[in-house]
Short mmCIF file of C-alpha atoms and ligand atoms in Angstrom, two decimals:
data_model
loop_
_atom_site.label_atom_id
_atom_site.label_comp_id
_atom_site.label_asym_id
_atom_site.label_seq_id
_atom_site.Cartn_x
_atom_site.Cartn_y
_atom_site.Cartn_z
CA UNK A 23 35.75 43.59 17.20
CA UNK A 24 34.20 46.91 16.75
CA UNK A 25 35.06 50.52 16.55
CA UNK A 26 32.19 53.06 18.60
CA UNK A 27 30.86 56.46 17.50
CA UNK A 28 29.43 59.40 19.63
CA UNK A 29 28.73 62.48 19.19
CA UNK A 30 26.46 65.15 20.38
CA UNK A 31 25.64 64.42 23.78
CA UNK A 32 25.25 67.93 25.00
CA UNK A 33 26.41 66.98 28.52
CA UNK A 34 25.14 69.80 30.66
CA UNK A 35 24.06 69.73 34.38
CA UNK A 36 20.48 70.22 33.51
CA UNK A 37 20.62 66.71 32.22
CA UNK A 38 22.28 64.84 34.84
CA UNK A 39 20.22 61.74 33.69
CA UNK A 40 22.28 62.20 30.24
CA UNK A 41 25.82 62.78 32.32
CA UNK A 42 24.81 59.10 34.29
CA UNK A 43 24.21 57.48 30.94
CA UNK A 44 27.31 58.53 29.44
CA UNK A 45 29.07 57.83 32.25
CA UNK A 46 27.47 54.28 32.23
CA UNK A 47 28.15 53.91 28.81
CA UNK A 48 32.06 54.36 29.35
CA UNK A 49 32.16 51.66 31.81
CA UNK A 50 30.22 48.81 29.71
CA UNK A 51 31.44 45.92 28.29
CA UNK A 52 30.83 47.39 24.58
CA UNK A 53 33.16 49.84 25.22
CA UNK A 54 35.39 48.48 27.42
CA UNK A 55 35.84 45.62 24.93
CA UNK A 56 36.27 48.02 21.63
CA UNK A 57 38.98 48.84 19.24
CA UNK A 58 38.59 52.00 19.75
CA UNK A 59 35.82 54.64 21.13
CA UNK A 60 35.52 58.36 18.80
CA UNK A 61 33.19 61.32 20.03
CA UNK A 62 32.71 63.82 17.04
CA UNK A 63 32.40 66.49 18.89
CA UNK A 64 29.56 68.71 21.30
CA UNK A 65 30.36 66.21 24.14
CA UNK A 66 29.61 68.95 26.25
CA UNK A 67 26.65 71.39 25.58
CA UNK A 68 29.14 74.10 26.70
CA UNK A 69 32.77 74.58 26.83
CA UNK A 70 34.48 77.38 28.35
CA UNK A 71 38.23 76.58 28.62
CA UNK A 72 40.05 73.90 30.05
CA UNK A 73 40.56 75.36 33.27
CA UNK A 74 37.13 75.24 33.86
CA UNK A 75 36.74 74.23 37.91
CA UNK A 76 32.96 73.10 37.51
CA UNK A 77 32.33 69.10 38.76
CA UNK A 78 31.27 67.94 34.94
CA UNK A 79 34.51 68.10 32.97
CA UNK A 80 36.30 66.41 36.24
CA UNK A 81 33.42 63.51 36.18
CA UNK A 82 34.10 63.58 31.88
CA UNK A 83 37.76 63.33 32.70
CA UNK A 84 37.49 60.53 35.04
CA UNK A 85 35.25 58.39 32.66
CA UNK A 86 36.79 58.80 29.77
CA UNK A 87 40.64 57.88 31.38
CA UNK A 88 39.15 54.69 32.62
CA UNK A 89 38.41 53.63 29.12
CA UNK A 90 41.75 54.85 28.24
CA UNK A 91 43.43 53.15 31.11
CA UNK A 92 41.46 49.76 29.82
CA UNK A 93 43.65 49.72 26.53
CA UNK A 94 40.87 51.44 24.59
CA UNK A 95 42.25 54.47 22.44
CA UNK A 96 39.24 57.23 23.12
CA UNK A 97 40.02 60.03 20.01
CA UNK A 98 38.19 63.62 20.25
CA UNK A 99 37.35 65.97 17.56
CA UNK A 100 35.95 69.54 18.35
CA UNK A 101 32.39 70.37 17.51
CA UNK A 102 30.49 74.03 17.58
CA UNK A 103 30.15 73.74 21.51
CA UNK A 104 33.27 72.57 23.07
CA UNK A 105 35.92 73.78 20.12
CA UNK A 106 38.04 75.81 23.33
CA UNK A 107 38.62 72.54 24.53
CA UNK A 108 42.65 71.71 23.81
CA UNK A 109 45.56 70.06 24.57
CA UNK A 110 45.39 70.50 28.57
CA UNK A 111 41.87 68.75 28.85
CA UNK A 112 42.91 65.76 26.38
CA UNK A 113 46.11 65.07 28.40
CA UNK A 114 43.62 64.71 31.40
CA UNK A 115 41.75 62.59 30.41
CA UNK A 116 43.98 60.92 28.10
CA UNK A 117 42.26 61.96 24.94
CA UNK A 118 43.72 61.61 21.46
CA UNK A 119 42.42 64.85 19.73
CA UNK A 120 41.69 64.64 15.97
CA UNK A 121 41.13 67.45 13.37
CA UNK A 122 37.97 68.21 11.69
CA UNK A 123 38.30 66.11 8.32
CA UNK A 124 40.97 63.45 9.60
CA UNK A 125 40.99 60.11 7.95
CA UNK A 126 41.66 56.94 9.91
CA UNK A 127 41.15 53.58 8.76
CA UNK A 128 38.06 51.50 10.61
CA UNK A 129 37.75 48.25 10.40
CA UNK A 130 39.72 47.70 7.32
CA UNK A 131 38.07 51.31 6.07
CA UNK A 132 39.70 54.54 5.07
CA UNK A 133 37.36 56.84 6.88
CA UNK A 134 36.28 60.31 6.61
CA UNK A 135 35.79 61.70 10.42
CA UNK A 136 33.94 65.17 10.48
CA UNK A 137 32.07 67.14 13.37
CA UNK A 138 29.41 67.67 10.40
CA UNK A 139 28.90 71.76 10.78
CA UNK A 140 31.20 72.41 7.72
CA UNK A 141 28.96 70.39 5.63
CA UNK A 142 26.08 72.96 6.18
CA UNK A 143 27.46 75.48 4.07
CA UNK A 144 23.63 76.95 3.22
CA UNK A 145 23.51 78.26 6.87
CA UNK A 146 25.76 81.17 5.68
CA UNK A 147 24.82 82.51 9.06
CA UNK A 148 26.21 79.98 10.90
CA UNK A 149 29.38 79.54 8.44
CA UNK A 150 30.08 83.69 9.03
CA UNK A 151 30.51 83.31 13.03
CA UNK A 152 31.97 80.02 12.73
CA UNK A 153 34.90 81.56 10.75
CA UNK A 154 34.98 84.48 13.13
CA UNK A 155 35.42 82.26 16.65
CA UNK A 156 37.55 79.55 15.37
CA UNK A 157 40.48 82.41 15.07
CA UNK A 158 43.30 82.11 17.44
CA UNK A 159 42.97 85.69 18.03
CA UNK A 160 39.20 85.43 18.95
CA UNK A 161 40.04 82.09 21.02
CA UNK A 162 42.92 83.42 22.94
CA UNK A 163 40.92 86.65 23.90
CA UNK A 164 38.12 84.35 24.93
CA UNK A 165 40.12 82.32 27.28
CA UNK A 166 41.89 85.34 28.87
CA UNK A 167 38.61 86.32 30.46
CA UNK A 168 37.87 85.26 33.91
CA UNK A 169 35.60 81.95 34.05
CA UNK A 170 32.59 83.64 35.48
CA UNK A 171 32.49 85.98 32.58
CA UNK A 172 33.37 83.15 29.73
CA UNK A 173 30.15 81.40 31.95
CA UNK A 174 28.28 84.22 31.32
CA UNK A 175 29.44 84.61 27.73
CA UNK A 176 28.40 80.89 26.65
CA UNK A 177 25.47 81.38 27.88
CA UNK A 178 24.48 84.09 26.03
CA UNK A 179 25.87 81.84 22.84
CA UNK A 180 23.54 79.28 23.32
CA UNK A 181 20.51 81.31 23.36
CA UNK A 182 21.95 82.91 20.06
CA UNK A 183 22.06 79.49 18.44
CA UNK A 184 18.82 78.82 19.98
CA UNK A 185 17.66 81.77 18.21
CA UNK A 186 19.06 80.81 15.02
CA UNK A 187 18.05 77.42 14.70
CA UNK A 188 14.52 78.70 16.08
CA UNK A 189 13.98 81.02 12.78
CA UNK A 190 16.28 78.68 9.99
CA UNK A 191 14.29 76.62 7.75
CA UNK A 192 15.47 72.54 9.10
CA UNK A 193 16.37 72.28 5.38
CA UNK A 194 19.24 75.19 5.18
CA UNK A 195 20.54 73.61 8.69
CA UNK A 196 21.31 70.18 6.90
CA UNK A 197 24.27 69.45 5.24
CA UNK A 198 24.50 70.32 1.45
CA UNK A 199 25.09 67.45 -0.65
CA UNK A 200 27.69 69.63 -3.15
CA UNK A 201 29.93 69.43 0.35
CA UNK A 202 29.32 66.20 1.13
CA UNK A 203 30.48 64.72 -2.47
CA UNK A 204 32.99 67.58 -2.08
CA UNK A 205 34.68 66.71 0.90
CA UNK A 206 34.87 62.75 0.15
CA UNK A 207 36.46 63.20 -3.22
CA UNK A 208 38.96 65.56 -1.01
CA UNK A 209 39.71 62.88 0.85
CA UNK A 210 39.46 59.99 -1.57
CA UNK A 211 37.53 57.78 0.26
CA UNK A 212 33.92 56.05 0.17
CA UNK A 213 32.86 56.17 3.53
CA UNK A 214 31.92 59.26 5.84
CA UNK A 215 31.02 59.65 9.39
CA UNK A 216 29.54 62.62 10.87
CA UNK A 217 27.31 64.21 14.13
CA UNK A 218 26.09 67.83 14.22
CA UNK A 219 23.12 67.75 12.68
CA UNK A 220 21.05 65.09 14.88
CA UNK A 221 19.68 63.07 11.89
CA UNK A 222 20.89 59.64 12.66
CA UNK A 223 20.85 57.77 9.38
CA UNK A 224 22.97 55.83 7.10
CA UNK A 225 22.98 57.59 3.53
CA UNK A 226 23.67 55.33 0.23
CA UNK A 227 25.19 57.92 -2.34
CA UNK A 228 26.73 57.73 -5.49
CA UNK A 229 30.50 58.98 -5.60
CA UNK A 230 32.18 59.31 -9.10
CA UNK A 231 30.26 56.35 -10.31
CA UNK A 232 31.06 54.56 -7.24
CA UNK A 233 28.66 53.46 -4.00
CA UNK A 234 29.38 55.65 -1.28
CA UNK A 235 27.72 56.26 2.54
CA UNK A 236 27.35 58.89 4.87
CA UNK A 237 26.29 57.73 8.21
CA UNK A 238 24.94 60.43 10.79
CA UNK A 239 25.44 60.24 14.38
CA UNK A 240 22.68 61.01 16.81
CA UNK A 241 22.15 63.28 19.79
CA UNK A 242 21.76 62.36 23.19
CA UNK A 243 19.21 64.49 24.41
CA UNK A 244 16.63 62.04 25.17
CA UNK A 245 18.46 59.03 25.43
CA UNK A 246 21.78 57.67 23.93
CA UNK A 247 22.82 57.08 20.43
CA UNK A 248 25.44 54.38 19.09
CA UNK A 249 27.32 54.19 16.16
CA UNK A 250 29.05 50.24 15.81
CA UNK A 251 31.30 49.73 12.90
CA UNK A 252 32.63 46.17 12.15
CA UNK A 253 34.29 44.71 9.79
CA UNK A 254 30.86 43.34 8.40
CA UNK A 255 29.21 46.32 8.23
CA UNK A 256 27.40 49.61 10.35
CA UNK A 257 24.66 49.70 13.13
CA UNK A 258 23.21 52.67 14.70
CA UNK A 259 21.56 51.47 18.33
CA UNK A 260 20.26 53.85 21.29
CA UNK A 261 20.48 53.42 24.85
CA UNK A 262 17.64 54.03 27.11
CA UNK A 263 18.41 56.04 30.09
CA UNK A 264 17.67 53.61 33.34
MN1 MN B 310 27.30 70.56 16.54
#
């Protein structure tokens, strides 16, 4: 048996290819026939509340509580883009939702389960307004604003980050290896999984003497991107959009 990993798929209407794939990929044997299925977070390359009326969420909904409704447990942990999305949308689409930093055992392994963006503490940019927005304050003020104006607000977000990431050295947007060797001692385990930064690899480190790994979940922006954990070991494998 095997536990799946995805995260960053940036689901967005521009991409309907992407949505299709995803959508696809829900209703496959691989997952259909898993332990369990975990997104790390930016499912969506924009979130604006869960009383958002557009068609995506409703198809991401529907998907996702068909894997559900198969007997596979389908757990969701916030990322940068879709961190307003709460208890309302999980019950939907009978999502499990999962702090940043949560440990669950896989496959026999205490795990460390991060969206990845905490680990990049040398974009003190990014760390700044990602202190400011995660506030309840700042979150329930978002969400009180009427949808076409959050719409209008997200928007304006992403071309900030596309700003930002257009000017910041790659280096300074990768995570720092201080946090990474931080935040598995924290957690006093050997093995952590992360998206974010959209460098799918699987990292051999050294932890207190002891062999460690960091495995990096890719994006879906071209096509899709699979982590599979068994009991025997880890494989990262893409799907090619049809
Ligand atoms: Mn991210």
């Amino acid at each position: 048996m095997a536990t799946l990993f995805i995260a960053d798929l940036h689901l967005d209407p521009s991409r309907p290819q992407i949505t299709a794939l995803f959508e696809n990929y829900l209703a496959s044997d691989e997952v259909r026939h898993a332990d369990a299925l975990y997104i790390l977070g930016d499912l969506v390359e924009a979130w604006i509340g869960d009383d958002d009326d557009a068609e995506l969420p409703q198809r991401i909904a529907t998907a996702i509580r068909a894997v559900r409704d198969a007997g596979v447990p389908v757990y969701f942990m916030v990322g940068n883009r879709d961190f307003l999305l709460g208890e309302t949308f999980a019950q939907r689409a009978g999502l499990t939702l999962l702090d940043d930093g949560t440990v669950h055992e896989i496959q026999g392994r205490p795990t460390l389960l991060m969206h990845g963006d905490v680990l990049c503490t040398d974009d003190v940019a990014y760390q700044n307004v990602r202190r400011q927005v995660r506030t309840p304050q700042w979150k329930a003020q978002i969400l009180s604003m009427p949808l076409e104006a959050r719409r209008a607000f997200a928007a304006k977000a992403r071309e900030d980050s596309r700003a930002h990431t257009g000017t910041t050295q790659e280096s300074i947007m990768d995570v720092n290896a201080d946090a990474v060797q931080q935040a598995l001692r924290d957690a006093g385990v050997t093995r952590l999984i992360h998206g974010h930064t959209h460098r799918p690899a699987v990292h051999s480190l050294e932890l207190n003497g002891e062999a460690a790994e960091r495995i990096v979940l890719g994006d879906w922006y071209e096509h899709g991107s699979v982590l599979k954990v068994t009991h025997d070991g880890v494989e990262l494998h893409g799907l090619a959009v049809t």
